[in-house]
Each structure stands twice: as structure tokens, then as C-alpha cells.
PDB file of C-alpha atoms in Angstrom:
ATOM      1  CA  UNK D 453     -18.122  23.966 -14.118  1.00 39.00           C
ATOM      2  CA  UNK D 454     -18.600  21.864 -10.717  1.00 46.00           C
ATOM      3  CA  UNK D 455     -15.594  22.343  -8.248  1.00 48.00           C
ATOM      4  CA  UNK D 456     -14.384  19.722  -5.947  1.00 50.00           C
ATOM      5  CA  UNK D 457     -12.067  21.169  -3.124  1.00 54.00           C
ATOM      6  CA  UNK D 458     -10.865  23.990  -5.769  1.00 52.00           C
ATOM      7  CA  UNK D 459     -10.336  21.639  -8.131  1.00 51.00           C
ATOM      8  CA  UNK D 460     -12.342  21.443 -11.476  1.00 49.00           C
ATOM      9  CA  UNK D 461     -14.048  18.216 -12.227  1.00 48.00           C
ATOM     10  CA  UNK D 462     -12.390  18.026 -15.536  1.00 49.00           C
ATOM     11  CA  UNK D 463      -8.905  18.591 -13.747  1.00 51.00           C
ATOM     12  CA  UNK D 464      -9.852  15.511 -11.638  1.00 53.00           C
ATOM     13  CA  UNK D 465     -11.621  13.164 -13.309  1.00 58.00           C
ATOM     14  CA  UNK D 466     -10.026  14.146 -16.804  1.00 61.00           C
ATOM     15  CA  UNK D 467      -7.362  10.955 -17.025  1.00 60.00           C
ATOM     16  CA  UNK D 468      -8.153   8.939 -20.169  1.00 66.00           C
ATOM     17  CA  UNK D 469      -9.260   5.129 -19.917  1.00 67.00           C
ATOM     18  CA  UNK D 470      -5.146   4.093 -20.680  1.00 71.00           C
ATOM     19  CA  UNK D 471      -3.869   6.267 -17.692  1.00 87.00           C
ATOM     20  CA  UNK D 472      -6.660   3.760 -15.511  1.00 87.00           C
ATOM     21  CA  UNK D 473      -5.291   0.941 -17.098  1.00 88.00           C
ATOM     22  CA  UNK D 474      -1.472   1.719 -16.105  1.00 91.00           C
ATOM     23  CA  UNK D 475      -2.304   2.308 -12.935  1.00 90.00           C
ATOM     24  CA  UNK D 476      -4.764  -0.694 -12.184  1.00 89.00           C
ATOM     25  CA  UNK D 477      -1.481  -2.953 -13.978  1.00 92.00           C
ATOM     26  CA  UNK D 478       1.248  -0.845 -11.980  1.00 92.00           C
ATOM     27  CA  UNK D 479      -1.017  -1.659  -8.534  1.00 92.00           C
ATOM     28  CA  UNK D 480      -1.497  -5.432  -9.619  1.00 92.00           C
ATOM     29  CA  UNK D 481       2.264  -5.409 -10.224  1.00 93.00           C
ATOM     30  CA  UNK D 482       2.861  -3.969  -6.588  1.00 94.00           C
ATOM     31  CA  UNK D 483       0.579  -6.013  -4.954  1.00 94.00           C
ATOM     32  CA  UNK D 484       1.499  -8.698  -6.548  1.00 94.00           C
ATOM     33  CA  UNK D 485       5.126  -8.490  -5.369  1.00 94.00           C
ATOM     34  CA  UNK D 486       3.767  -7.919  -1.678  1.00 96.00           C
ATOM     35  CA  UNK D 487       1.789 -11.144  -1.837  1.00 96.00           C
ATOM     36  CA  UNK D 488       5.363 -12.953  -2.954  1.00 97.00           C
ATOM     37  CA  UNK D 489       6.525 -10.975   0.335  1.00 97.00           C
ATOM     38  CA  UNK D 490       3.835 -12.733   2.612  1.00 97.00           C
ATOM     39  CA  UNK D 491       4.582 -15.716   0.932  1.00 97.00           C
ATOM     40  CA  UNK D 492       8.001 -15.701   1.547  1.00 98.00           C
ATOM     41  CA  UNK D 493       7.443 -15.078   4.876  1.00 97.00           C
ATOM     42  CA  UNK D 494       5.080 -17.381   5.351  1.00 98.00           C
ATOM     43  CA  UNK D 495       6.987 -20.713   3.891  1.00 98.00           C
ATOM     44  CA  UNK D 496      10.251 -18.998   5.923  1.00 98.00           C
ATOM     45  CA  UNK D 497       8.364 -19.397   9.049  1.00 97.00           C
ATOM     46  CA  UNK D 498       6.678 -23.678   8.327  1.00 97.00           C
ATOM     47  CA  UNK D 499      10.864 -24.106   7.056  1.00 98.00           C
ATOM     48  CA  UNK D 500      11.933 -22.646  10.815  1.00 97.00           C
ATOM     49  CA  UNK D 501       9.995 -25.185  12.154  1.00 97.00           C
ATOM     50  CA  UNK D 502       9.974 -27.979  10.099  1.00 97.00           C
ATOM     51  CA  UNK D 503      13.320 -27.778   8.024  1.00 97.00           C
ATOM     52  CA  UNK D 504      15.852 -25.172   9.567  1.00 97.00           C
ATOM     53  CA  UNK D 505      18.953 -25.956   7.325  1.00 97.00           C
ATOM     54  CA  UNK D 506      16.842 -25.089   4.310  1.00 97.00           C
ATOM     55  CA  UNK D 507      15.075 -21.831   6.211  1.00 97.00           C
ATOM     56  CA  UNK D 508      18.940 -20.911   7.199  1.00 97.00           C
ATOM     57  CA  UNK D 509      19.689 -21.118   3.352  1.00 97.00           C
ATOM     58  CA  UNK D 510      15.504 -19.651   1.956  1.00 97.00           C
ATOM     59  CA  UNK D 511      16.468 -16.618   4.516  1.00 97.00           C
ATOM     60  CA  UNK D 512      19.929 -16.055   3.426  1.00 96.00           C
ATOM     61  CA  UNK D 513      19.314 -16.233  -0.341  1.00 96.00           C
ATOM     62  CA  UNK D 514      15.750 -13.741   0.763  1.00 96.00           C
ATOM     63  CA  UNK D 515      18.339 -11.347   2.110  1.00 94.00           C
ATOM     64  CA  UNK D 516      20.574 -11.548  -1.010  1.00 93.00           C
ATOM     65  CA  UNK D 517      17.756 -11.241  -3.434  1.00 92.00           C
ATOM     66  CA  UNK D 518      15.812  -8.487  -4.314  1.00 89.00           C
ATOM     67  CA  UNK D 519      12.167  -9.184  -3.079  1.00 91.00           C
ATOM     68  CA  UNK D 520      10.898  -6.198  -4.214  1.00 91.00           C
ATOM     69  CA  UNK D 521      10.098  -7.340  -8.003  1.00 92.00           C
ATOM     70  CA  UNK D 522       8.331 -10.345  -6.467  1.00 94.00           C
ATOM     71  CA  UNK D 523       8.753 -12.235 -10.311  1.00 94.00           C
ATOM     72  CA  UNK D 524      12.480 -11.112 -10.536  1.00 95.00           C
ATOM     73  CA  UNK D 525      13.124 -12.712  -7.178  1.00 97.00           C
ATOM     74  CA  UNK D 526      10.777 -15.680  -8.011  1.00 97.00           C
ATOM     75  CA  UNK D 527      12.801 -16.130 -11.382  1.00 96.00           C
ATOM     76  CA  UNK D 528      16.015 -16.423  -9.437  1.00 97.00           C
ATOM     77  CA  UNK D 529      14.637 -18.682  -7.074  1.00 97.00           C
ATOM     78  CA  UNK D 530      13.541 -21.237  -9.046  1.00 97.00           C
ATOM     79  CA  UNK D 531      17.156 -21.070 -10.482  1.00 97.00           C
ATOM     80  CA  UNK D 532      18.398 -21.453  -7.158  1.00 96.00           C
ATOM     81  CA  UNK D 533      15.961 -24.035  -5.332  1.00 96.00           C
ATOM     82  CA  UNK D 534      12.769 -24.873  -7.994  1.00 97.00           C
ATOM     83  CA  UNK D 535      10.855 -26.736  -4.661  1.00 97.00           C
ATOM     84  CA  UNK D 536      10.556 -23.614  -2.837  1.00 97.00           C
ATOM     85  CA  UNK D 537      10.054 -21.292  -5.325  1.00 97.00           C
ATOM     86  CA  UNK D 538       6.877 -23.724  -6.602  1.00 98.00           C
ATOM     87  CA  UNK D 539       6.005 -23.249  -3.211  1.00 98.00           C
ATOM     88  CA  UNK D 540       6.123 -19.665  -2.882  1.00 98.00           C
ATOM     89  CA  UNK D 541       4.322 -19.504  -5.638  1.00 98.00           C
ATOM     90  CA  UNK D 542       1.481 -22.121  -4.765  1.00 98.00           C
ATOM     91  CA  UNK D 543       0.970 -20.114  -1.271  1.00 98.00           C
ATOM     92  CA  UNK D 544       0.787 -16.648  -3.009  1.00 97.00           C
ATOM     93  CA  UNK D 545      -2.376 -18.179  -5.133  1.00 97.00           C
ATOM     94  CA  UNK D 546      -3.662 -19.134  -2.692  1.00 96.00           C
ATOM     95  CA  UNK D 547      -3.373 -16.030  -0.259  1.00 96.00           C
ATOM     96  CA  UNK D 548      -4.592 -13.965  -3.797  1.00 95.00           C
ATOM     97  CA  UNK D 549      -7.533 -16.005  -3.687  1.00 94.00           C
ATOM     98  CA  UNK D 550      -8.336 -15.461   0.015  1.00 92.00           C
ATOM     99  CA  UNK D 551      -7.433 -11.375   0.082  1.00 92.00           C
ATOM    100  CA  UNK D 552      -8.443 -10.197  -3.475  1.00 90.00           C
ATOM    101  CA  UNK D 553     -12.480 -10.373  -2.880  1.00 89.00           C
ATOM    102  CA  UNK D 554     -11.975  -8.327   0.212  1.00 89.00           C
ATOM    103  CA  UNK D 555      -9.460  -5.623  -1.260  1.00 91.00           C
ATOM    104  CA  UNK D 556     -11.642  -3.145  -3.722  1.00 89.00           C
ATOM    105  CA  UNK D 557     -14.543  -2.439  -0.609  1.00 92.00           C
ATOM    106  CA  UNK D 558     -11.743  -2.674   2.277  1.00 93.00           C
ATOM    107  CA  UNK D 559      -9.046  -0.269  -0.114  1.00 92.00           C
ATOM    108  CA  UNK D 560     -12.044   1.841  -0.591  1.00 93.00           C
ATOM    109  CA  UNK D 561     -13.522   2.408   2.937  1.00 95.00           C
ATOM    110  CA  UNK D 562      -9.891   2.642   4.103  1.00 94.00           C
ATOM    111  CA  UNK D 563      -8.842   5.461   1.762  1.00 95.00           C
ATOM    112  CA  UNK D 564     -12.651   7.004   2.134  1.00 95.00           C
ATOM    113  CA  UNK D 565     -11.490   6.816   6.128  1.00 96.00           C
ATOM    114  CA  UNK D 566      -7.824   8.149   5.953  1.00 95.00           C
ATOM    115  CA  UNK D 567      -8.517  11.207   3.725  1.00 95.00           C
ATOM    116  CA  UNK D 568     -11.752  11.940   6.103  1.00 96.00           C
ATOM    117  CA  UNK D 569      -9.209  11.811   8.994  1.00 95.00           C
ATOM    118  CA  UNK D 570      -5.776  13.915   7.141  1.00 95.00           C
ATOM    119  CA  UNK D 571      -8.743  16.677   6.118  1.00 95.00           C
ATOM    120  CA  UNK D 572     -10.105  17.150   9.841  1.00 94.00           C
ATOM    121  CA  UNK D 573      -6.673  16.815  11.395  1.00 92.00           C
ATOM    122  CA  UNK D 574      -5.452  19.132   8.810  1.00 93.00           C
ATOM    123  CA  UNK D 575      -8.605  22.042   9.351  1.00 93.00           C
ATOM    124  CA  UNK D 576      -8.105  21.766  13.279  1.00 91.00           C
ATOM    125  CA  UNK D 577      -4.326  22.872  12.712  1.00 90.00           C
ATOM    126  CA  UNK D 578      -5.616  25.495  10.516  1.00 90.00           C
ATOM    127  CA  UNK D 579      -8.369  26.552  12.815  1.00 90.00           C
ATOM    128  CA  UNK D 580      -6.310  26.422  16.141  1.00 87.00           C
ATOM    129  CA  UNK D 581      -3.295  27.880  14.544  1.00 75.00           C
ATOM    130  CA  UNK D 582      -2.645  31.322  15.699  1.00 63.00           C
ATOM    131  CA  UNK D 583      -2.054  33.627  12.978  1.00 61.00           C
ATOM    132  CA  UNK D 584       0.935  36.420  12.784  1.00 56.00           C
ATOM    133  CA  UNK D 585      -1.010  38.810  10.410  1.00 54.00           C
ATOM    134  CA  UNK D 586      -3.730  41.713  11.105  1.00 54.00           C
ATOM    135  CA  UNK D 587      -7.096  41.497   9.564  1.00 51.00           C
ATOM    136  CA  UNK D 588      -8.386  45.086   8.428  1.00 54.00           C
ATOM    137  CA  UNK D 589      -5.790  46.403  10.481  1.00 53.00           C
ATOM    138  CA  UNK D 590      -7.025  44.582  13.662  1.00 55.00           C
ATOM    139  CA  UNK D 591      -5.036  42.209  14.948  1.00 52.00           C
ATOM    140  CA  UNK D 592      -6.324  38.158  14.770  1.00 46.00           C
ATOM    141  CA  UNK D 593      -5.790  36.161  17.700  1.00 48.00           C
ATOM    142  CA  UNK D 594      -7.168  33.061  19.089  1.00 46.00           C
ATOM    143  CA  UNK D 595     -10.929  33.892  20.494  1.00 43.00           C
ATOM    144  CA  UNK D 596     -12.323  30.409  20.936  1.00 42.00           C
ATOM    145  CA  UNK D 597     -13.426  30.438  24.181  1.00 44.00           C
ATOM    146  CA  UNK D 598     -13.005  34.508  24.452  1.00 46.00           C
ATOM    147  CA  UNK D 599     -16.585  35.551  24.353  1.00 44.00           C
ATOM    148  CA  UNK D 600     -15.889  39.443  24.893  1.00 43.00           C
ATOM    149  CA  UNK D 601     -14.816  39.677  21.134  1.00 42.00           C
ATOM    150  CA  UNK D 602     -18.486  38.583  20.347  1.00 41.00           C
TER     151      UNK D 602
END
């Protein structure tokens, strides 16, 4: 059976088709809510300059709100103000449409990137740590650089 870092290949690419599913809907859900974020912050920032009453009131009922569930928070807002919650909306579209081509190469190049960089951060504290135990009754200290125990 092929191994990948100790791993089998079963054990890591055994999840079903529905476990992909949920997790490609839980990340659309998540991003999703951080594009309502940007948005947010984005038609927070035109208000401060064009409209501060209303930014005073979009960054108090922000604060109050929970952003996190970007639909939750959308719901309430429409409640609340219906104009700026069509415009939240109308700018997350639109930053979707401008981000989402970019995010399956960038997310994997930048995941390809970060696990290169944990793994060889991780083996040079391995391979520079200096060890407390004897090996074959010897005991195992740092030689780089000690040629003599060559």
C-alpha cells in the first residue's frame, strides 16, 4: 500500500464524495461571510466620507451585530436599514466576481507554499535540536561542524 508521510493513501484520500461536498459548502459558507466582512468595510469607509451620520449609525449597528454569519447579519440589516444592506450585498457580488477566479490556483500555491515552509522549519528544529538520550550507549550530541566524529 503507497505511504505518504506515514500515512496510508487510503487513510488520506479515503473521505467519501459527501465529506467533499460539506466541506466545499462549509468553505463557501465561510468565505462567503468574509466577503460580507470586506463589504462592510468597504461601504463603512465611502459612508465616512460621503455620509458620516449614517457610517456613525452602519458602524455602531456592525459592532452590535454579529458579522460573523455574514447572512444572519445581512438579514438583520435589511431589517434595520434595507439601502445599505442592498448595498452590502451589491459590493460583495461584485468583489465575488473579481476574487473567486483567482482563489482555487492562489489557495492552492499558498497552501502548497506554507506546508513546504512548516515541514522545513519543522526538520531544522528536529535536526538542530540537541538530544538528551544515548545512542548504543554513546552519547548524541550536536556534530555539525565537528569533523573529528567523522
Amino acid at each position: 500500500m503507497e505511504q505518504f508521510l506515514g500515512y496510508s493513501h487510503n487513510l488520506v484520500m479515503g473521505w467519501d464524495s459527501m465529506d467533499v461536498k460539506q466541506i466545499a459548502k462549509a468553505t463557501s459558507r465561510m468565505l462567503m461571510s468574509y466577503l460580507t466582512y470586506e463589504s462592510v468595510r468597504m461601504v463603512l469607509a465611502q459612508l465616512q466620507e460621503t455620509d458620516p451620520p449614517r457610517a456613525l449609525w452602519f458602524q455602531q449597528f456592525s459592532t452590535r451585530e454579529n458579522i460573523q454569519d455574514g447572512d444572519r447579519y445581512l438579514t438583520e440589516l435589511l431589517v434595520a436599514h434595507q439601502e445599505l444592506a442592498l448595498r452590502v450585498m451589491t459590493v460583495r457580488e461584485h468583489l465575488a466576481e473579481e476574487v473567486l477566479d483567482y482563489m482555487p490556483e492562489m489557495t492552492r500555491t499558498a497552501i502548497q507554499q506554507a506546508n513546504m515552509s512548516l515541514r522545513c522549519a519543522h526538520l531544522e528544529k528536529i535536526v538542530n535540536a540537541v538530544p538528551s538520550v544515548e545512542y548504543a550507549g554513546e552519547p548524541v550530541g550536536d556534530c555539525v561542524g565537528d569533523e573529528s566524529s567523522i
